[in-house]
Short mmCIF file of C-alpha atoms in Angstrom, two decimals:
data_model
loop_
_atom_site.label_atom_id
_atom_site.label_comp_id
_atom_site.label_asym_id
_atom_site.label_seq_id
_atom_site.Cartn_x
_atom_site.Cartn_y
_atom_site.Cartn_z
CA UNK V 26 122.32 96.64 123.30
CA UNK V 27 121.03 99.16 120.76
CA UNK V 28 123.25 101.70 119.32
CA UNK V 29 123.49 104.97 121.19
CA UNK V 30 123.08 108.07 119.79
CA UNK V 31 126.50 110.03 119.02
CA UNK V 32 128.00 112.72 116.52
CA UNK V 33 131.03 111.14 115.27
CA UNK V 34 134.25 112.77 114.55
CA UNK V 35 133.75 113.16 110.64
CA UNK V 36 130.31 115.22 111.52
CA UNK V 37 128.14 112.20 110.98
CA UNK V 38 125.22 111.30 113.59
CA UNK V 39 123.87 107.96 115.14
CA UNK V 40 119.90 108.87 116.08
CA UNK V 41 117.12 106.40 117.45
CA UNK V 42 114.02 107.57 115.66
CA UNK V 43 110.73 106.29 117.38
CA UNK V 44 107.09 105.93 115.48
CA UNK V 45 104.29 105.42 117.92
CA UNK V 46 100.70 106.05 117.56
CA UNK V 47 99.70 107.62 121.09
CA UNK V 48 95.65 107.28 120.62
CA UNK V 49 95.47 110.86 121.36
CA UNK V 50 96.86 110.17 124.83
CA UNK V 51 93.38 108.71 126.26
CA UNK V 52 94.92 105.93 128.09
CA UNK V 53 97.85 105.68 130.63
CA UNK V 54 100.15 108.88 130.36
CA UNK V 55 102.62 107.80 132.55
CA UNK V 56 102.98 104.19 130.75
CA UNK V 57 103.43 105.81 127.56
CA UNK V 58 106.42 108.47 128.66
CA UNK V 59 108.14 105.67 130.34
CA UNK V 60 108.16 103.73 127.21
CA UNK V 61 108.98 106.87 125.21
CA UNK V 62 111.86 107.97 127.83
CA UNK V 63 113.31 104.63 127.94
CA UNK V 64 113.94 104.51 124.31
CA UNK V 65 115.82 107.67 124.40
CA UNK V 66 115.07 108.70 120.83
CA UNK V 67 116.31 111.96 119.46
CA UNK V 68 113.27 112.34 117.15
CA UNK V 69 109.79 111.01 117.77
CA UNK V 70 106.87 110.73 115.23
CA UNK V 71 103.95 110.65 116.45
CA UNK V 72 100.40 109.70 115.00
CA UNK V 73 97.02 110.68 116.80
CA UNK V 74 98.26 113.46 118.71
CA UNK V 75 95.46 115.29 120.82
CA UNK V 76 93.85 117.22 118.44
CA UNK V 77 91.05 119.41 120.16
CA UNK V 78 90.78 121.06 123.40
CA UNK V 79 93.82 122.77 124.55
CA UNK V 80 96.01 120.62 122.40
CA UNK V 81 99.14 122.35 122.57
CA UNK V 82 99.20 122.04 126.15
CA UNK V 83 98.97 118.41 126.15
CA UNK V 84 101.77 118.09 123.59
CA UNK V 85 104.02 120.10 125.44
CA UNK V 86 103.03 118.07 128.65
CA UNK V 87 104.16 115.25 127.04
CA UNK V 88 107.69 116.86 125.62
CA UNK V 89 108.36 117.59 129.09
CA UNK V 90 107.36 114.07 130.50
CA UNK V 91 109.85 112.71 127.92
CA UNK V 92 112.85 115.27 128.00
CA UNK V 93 112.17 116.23 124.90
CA UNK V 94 110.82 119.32 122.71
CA UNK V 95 107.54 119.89 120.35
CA UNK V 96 108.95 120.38 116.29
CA UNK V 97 106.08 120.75 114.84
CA UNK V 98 102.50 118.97 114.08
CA UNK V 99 99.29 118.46 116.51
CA UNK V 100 96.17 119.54 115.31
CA UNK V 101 97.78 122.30 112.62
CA UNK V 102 98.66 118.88 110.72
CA UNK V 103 95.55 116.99 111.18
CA UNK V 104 97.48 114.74 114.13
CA UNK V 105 100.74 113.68 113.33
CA UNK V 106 103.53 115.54 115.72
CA UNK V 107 106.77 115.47 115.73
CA UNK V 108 108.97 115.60 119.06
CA UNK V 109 112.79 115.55 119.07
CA UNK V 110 115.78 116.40 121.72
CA UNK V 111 118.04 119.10 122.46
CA UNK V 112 120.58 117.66 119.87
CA UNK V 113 118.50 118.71 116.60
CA UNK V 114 119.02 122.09 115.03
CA UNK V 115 116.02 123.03 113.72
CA UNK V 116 116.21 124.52 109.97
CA UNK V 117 112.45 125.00 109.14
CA UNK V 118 109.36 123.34 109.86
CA UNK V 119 106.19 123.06 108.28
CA UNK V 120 102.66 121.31 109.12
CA UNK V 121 100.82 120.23 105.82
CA UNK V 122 96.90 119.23 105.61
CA UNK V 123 95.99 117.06 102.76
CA UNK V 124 93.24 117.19 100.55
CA UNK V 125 89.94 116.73 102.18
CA UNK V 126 87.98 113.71 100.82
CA UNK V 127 84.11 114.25 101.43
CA UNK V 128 82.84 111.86 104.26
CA UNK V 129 86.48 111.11 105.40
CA UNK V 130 89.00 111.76 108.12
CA UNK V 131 91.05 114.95 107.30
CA UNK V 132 94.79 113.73 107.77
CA UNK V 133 98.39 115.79 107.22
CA UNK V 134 101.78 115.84 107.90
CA UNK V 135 104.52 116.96 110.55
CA UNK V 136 107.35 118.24 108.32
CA UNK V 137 110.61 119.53 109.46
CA UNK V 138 114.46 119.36 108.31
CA UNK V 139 117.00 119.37 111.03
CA UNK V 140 120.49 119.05 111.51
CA UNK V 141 122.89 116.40 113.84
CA UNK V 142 126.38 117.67 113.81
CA UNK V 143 127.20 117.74 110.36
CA UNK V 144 124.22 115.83 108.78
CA UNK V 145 120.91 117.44 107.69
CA UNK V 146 117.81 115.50 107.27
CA UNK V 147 114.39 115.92 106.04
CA UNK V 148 111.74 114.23 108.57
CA UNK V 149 108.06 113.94 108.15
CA UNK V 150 105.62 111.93 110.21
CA UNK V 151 102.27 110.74 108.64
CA UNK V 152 98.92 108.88 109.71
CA UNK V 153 97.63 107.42 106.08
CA UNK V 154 93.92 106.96 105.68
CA UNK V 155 91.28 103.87 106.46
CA UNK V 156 90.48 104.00 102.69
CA UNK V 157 92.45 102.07 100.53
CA UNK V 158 92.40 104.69 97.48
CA UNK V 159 92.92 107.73 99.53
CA UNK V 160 95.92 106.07 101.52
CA UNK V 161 97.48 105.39 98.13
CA UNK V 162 97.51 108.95 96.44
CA UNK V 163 98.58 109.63 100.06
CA UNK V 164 101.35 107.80 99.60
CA UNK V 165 102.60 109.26 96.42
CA UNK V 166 102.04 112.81 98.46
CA UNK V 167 104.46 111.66 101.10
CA UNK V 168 107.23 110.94 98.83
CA UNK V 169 106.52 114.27 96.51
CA UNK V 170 106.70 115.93 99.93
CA UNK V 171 110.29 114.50 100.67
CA UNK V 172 111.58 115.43 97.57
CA UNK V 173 110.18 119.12 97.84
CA UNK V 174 111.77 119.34 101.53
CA UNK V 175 115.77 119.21 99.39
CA UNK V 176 117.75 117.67 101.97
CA UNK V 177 120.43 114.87 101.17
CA UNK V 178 118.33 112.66 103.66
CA UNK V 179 114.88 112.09 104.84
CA UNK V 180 113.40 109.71 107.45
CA UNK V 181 109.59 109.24 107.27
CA UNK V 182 107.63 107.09 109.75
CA UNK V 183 103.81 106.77 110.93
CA UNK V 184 100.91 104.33 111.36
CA UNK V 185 100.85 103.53 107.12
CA UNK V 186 96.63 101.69 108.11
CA UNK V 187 97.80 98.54 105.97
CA UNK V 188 100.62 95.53 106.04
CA UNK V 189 103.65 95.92 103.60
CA UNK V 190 101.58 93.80 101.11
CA UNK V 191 99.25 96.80 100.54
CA UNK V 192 99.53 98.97 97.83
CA UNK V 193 100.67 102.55 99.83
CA UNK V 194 102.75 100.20 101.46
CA UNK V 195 104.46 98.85 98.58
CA UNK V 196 104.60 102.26 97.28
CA UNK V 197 106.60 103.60 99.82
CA UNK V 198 108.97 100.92 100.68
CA UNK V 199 109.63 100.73 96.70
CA UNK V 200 111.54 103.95 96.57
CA UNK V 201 112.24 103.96 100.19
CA UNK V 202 114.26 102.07 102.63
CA UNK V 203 111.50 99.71 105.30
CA UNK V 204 113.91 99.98 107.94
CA UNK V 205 112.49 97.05 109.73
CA UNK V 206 113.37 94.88 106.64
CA UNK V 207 116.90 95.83 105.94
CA UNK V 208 117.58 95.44 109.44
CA UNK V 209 115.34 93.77 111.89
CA UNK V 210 115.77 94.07 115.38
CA UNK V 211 112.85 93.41 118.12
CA UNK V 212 109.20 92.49 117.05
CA UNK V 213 107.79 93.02 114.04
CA UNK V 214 104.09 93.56 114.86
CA UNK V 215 102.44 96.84 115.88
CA UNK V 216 99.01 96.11 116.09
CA UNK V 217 97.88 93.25 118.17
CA UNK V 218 94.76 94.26 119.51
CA UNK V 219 92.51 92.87 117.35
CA UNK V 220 92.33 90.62 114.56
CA UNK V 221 95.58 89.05 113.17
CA UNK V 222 99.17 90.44 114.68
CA UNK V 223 100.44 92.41 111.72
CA UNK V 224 102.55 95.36 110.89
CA UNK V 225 101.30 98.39 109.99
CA UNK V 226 103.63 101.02 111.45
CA UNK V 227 107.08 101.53 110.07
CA UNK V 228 110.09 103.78 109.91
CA UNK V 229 111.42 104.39 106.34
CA UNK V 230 114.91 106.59 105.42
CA UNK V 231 116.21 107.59 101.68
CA UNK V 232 118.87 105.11 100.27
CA UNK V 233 122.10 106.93 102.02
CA UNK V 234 120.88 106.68 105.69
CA UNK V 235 122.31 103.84 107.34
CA UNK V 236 119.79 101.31 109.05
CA UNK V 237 121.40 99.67 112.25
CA UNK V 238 118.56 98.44 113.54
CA UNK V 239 114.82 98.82 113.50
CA UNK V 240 111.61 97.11 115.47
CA UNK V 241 108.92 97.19 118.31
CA UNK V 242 111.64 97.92 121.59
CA UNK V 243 109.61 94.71 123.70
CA UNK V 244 112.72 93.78 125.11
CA UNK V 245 114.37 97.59 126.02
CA UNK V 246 115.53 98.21 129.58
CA UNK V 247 112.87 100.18 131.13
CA UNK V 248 110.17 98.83 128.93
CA UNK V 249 107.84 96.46 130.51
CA UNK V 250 104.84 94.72 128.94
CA UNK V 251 101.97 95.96 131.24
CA UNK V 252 103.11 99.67 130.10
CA UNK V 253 103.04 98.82 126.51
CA UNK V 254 99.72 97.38 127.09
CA UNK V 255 98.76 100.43 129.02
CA UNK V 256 100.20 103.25 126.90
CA UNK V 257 97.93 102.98 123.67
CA UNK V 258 96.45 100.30 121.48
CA UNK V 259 99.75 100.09 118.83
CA UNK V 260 103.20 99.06 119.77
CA UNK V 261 106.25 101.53 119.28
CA UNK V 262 108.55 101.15 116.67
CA UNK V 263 112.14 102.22 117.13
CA UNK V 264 115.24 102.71 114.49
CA UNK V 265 118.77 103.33 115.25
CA UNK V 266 120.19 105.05 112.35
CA UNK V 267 123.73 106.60 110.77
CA UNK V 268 122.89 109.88 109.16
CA UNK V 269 126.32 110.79 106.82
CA UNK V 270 127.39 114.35 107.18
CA UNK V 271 126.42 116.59 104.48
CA UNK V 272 128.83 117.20 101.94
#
């Protein structure tokens, strides 16, 4: 059994943190809030939120499927979103579009810093670019963006478009914890659609956040494998995590 979330008696907090890439919710709605809902998370990060036609609406549709609550993101951020439950207080939040490369996809970032019990944490979810150059100096962005956010912790997750050998990739986990390295539990591949299984979605936290556990939730009780087939093309990945309180 996975960790359950609880605020422990010296103020800090055990969340489950979930990174899924929703393909703008064009496939099977009620597969993908079942997965979502059975992995209880208290924040989710979400990549390829609907970005165009009523938008807001379909966020919010989802939020509601899943018990949970719109932070911030959709198409103000270029995509990513960021949901969480009734346990975050909500300090500030802030949606954040990238430079604009000629030719390419515009992409952004969900940004918010939040409070559980007595620990505060920066959060940010992020969709990094097809092209390898771009998806670098996006990577350096992301971690600038952390450390402008000043909170003692930060979590960042999203759909990262290359395998930990890449360079963004390597970038990121180099100053940041991969929690699906330190502590691996469940499958490690996101994308299995097409080509080679590989990993290419991932949950990383600053050095004091505690990783208990981190990987695709296959085996979850109320997960099955038809709705993970059914919800969107990449797998979920969920992290259980100990946030210290803030001194």
């Amino acid at each position: 059994m996975l960790p359950n979330s609880a605020t422990e008696p010296d103020g800090s907090a055990v969340i489950r943190a979930l990174s899924y890439n929703i393909r703008s919710m064009r496939d099977d709605e009620e597969a993908l809030a079942r997965v979502i809902r059975a992995c209880a998370p208290d924040l989710v990060f979400i990549q390829e939120a609907p970005r165009f036609f009523r938008w807001r609406k379909h966020a919010a549709r989802l939020a509601a499927k899943t018990d949970l609550v719109v932070l911030s993101g959709g198409a103000t951020a270029a995509g990513p979103l960021l949901l969480c439950s009734l346990r975050a207080f909500v300090e500030r939040t802030e949606d954040v579009l990238l430079p604009l490369t000629p030719g390419l996809h515009r992409r952004g970032f969900a940004t918010a810093v939040v409070r559980f019990g007595a620990a505060r944490v920066a959060v940010l979810s992020a969709h990094l670019s097809l092209d390898g150059a771009e998806r670098r100096a996006q990577a350096d962005l992301l971690l600038q963006r952390l450390t402008s956010m000043d909170a003692p912790h930060a979590i960042a997750a999203g759909d990262i478009n290359e395998t930990p050998s890449g360079p963004a990739f390597r970038r990121l986990s180099a100053t940041l914890q991969d929690c699906w390295t330190v502590s691996p539990r469940g499958g490690e591949h996101t994308f299995v659609r097409s080509g080679p299984p590989r990993r290419i979605d991932a949950i990383f936290a600053t050095r004091g956040v505690e990783v208990l556990t981190c990987g695709v939730p296959a085996a979850l009780p109320g997960i099955t494998e038809a709705d993970l087939q059914a919800a969107t093309d990449h797998l979920p990945v969920l992290a259980t995590l100990r946030l210290p309180a803030t001194s």
